[in-house]
PDB file of C-alpha atoms in Angstrom:
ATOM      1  CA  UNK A   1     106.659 113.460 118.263  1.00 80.00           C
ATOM      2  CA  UNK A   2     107.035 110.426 116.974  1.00 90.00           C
ATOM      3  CA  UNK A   3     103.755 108.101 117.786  1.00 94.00           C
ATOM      4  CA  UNK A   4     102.402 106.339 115.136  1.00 97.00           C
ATOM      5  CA  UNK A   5      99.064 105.086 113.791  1.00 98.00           C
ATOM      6  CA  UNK A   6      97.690 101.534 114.222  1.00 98.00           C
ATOM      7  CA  UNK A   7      95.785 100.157 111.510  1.00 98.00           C
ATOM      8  CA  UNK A   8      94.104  96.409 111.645  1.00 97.00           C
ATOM      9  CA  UNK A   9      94.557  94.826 108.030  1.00 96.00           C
ATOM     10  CA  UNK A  10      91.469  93.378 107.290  1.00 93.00           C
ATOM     11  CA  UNK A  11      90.741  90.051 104.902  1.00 89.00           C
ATOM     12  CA  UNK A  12      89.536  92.123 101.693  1.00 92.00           C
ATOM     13  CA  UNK A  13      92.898  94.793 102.063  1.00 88.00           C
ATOM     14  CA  UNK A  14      91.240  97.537 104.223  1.00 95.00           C
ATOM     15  CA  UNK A  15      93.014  99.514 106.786  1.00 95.00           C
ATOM     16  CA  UNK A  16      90.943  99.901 109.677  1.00 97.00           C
ATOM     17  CA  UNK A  17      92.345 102.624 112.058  1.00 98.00           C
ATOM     18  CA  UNK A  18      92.039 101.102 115.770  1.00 98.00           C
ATOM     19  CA  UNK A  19      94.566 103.158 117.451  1.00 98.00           C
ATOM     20  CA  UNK A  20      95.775 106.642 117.394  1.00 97.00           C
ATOM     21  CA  UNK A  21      98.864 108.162 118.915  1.00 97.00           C
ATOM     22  CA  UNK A  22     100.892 105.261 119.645  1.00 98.00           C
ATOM     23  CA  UNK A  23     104.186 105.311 121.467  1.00 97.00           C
ATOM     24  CA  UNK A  24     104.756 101.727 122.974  1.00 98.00           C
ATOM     25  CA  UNK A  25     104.159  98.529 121.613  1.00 97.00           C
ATOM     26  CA  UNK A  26     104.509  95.025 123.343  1.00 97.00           C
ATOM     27  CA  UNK A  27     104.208  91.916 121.410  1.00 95.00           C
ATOM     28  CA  UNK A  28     102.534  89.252 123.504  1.00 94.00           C
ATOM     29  CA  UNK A  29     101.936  85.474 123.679  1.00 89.00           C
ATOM     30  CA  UNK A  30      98.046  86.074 123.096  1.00 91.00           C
ATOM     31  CA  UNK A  31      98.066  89.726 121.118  1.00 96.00           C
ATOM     32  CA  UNK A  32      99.694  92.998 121.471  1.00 97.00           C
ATOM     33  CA  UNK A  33      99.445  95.419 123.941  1.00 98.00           C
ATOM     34  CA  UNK A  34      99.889  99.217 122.939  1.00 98.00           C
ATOM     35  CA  UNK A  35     100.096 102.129 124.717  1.00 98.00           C
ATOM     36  CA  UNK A  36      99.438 105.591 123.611  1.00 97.00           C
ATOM     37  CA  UNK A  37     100.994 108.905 124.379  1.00 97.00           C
ATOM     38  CA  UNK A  38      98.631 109.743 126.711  1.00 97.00           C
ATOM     39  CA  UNK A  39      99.503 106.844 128.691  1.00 97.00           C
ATOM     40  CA  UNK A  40      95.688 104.823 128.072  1.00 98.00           C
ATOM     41  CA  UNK A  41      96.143 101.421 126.652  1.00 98.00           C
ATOM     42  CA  UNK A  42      94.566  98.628 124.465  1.00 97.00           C
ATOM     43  CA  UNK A  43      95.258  95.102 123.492  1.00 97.00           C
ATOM     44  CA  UNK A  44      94.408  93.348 120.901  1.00 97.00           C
ATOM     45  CA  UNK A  45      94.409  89.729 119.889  1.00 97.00           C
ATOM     46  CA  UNK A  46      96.819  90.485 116.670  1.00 97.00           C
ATOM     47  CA  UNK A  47     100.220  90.493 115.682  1.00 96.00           C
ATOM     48  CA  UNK A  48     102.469  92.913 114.244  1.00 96.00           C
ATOM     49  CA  UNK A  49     102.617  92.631 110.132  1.00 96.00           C
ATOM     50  CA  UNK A  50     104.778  95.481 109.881  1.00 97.00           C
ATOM     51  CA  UNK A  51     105.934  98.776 110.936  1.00 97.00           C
ATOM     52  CA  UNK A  52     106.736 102.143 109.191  1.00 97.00           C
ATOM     53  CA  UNK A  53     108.038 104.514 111.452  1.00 97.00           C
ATOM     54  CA  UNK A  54     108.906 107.011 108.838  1.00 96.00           C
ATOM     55  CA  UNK A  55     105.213 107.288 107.847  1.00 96.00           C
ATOM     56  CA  UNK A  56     103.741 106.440 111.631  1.00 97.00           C
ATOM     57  CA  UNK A  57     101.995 103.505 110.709  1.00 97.00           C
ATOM     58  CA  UNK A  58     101.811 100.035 112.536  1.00 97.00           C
ATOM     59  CA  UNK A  59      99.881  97.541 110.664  1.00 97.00           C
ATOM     60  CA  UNK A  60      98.430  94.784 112.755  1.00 97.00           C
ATOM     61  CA  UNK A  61      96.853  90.975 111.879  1.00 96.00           C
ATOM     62  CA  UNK A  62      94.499  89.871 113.606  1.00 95.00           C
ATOM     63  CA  UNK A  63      95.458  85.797 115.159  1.00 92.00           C
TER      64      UNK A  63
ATOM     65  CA  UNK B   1     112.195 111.973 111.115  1.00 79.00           C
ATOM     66  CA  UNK B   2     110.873 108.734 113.234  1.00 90.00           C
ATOM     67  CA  UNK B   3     113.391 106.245 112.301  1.00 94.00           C
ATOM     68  CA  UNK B   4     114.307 104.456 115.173  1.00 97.00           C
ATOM     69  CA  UNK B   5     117.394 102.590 116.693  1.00 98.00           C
ATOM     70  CA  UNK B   6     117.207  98.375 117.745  1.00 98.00           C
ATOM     71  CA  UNK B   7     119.020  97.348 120.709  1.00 98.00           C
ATOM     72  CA  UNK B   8     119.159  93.717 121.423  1.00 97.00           C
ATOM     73  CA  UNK B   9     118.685  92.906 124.983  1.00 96.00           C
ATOM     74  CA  UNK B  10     121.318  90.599 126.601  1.00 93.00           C
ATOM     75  CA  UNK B  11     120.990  88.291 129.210  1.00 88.00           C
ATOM     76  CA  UNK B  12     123.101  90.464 131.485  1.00 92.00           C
ATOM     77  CA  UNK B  13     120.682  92.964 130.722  1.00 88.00           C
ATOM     78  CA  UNK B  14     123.033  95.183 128.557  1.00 95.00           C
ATOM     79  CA  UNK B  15     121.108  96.983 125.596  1.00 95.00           C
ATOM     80  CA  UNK B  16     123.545  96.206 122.483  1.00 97.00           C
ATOM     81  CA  UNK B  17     123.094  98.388 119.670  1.00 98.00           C
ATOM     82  CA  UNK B  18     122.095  96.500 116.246  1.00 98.00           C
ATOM     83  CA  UNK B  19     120.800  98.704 113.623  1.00 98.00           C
ATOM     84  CA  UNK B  20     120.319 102.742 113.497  1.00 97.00           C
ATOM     85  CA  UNK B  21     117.861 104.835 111.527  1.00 97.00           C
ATOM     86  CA  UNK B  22     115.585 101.692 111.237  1.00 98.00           C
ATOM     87  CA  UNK B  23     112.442 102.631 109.254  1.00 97.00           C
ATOM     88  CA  UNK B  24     110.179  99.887 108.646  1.00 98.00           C
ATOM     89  CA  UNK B  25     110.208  96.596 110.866  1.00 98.00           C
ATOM     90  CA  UNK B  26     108.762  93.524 109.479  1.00 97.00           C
ATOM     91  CA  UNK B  27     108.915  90.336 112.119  1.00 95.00           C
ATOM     92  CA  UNK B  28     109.001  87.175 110.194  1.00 94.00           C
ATOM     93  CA  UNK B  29     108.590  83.057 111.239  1.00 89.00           C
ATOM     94  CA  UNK B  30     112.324  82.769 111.884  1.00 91.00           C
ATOM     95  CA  UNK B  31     113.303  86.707 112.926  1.00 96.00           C
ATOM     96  CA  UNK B  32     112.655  89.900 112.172  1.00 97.00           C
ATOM     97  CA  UNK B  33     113.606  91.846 108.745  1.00 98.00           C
ATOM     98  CA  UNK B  34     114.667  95.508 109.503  1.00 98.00           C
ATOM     99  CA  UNK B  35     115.028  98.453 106.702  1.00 98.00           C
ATOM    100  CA  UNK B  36     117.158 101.360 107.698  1.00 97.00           C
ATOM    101  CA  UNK B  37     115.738 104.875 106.077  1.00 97.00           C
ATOM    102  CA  UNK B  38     118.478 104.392 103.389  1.00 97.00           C
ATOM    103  CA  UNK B  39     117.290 100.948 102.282  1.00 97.00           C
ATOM    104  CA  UNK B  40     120.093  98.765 103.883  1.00 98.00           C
ATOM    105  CA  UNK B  41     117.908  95.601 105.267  1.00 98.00           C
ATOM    106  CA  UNK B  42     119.114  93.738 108.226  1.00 97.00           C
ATOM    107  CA  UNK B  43     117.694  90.014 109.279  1.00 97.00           C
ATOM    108  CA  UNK B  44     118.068  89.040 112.828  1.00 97.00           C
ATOM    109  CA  UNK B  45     117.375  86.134 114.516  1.00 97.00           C
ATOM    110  CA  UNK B  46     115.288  88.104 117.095  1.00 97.00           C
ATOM    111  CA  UNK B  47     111.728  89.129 118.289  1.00 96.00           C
ATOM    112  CA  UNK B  48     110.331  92.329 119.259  1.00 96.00           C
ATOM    113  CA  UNK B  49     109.928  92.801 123.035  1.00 96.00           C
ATOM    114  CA  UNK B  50     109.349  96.182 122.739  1.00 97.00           C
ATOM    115  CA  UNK B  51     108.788  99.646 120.761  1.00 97.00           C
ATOM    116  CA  UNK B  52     109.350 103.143 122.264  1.00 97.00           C
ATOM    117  CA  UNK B  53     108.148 104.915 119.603  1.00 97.00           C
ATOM    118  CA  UNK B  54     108.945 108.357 121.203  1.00 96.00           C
ATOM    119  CA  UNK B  55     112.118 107.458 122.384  1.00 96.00           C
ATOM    120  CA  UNK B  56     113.090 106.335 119.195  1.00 97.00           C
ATOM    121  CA  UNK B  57     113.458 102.975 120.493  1.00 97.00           C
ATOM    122  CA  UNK B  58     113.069  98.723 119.078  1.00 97.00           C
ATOM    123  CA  UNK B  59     114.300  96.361 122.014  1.00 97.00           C
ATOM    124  CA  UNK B  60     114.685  93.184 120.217  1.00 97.00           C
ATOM    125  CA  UNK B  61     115.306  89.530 122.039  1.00 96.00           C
ATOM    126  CA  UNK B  62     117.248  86.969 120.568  1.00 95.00           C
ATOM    127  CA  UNK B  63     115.588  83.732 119.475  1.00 92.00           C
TER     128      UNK B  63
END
């Protein structure tokens, strides 16, 4: 399966995990809205900084 | 491997295939910046509107 990690990329350059087992991902006007394989869901008021999909990691700003 | 393949969405609502084997995604001011799993980098004037992650899946929307 291909779901990926989403980590939160704080001010000092940690990587704080805040959502496991991602599959979908919807950019918004106020955050992002993810979904995970299990089908439960979570927004959060960030934006998308970048994506890996070969080593299953989203990494999120917070805006 | 969970490279993925972007499909622009047209107004007609025909998914047009962009990139393949896109590895990491990086949206940007004026588009989005994509990296294929061999290195080739493609810029589009385009936002994410969505990520099926298990589908193997970027829907993109021109901007």
């Amino acid at each position: 399966m291909c779901e990926a990690n989403a980590y939160l990329l704080k001010e000092d350059g940690v990587e704080e995990l805040v959502f496991e087992n991602v599959d979908r991902v919807l950019p918004r006007e106020d955050g992002i809205l993810m979904e995970d394989i299990f089908g439960k869901k979570k927004i959060l008021r960030a934006r998308i900084k970048e994506m890996a999909l070969v080593d299953h990691k989203i990494f999120l700003e917070a805006i």
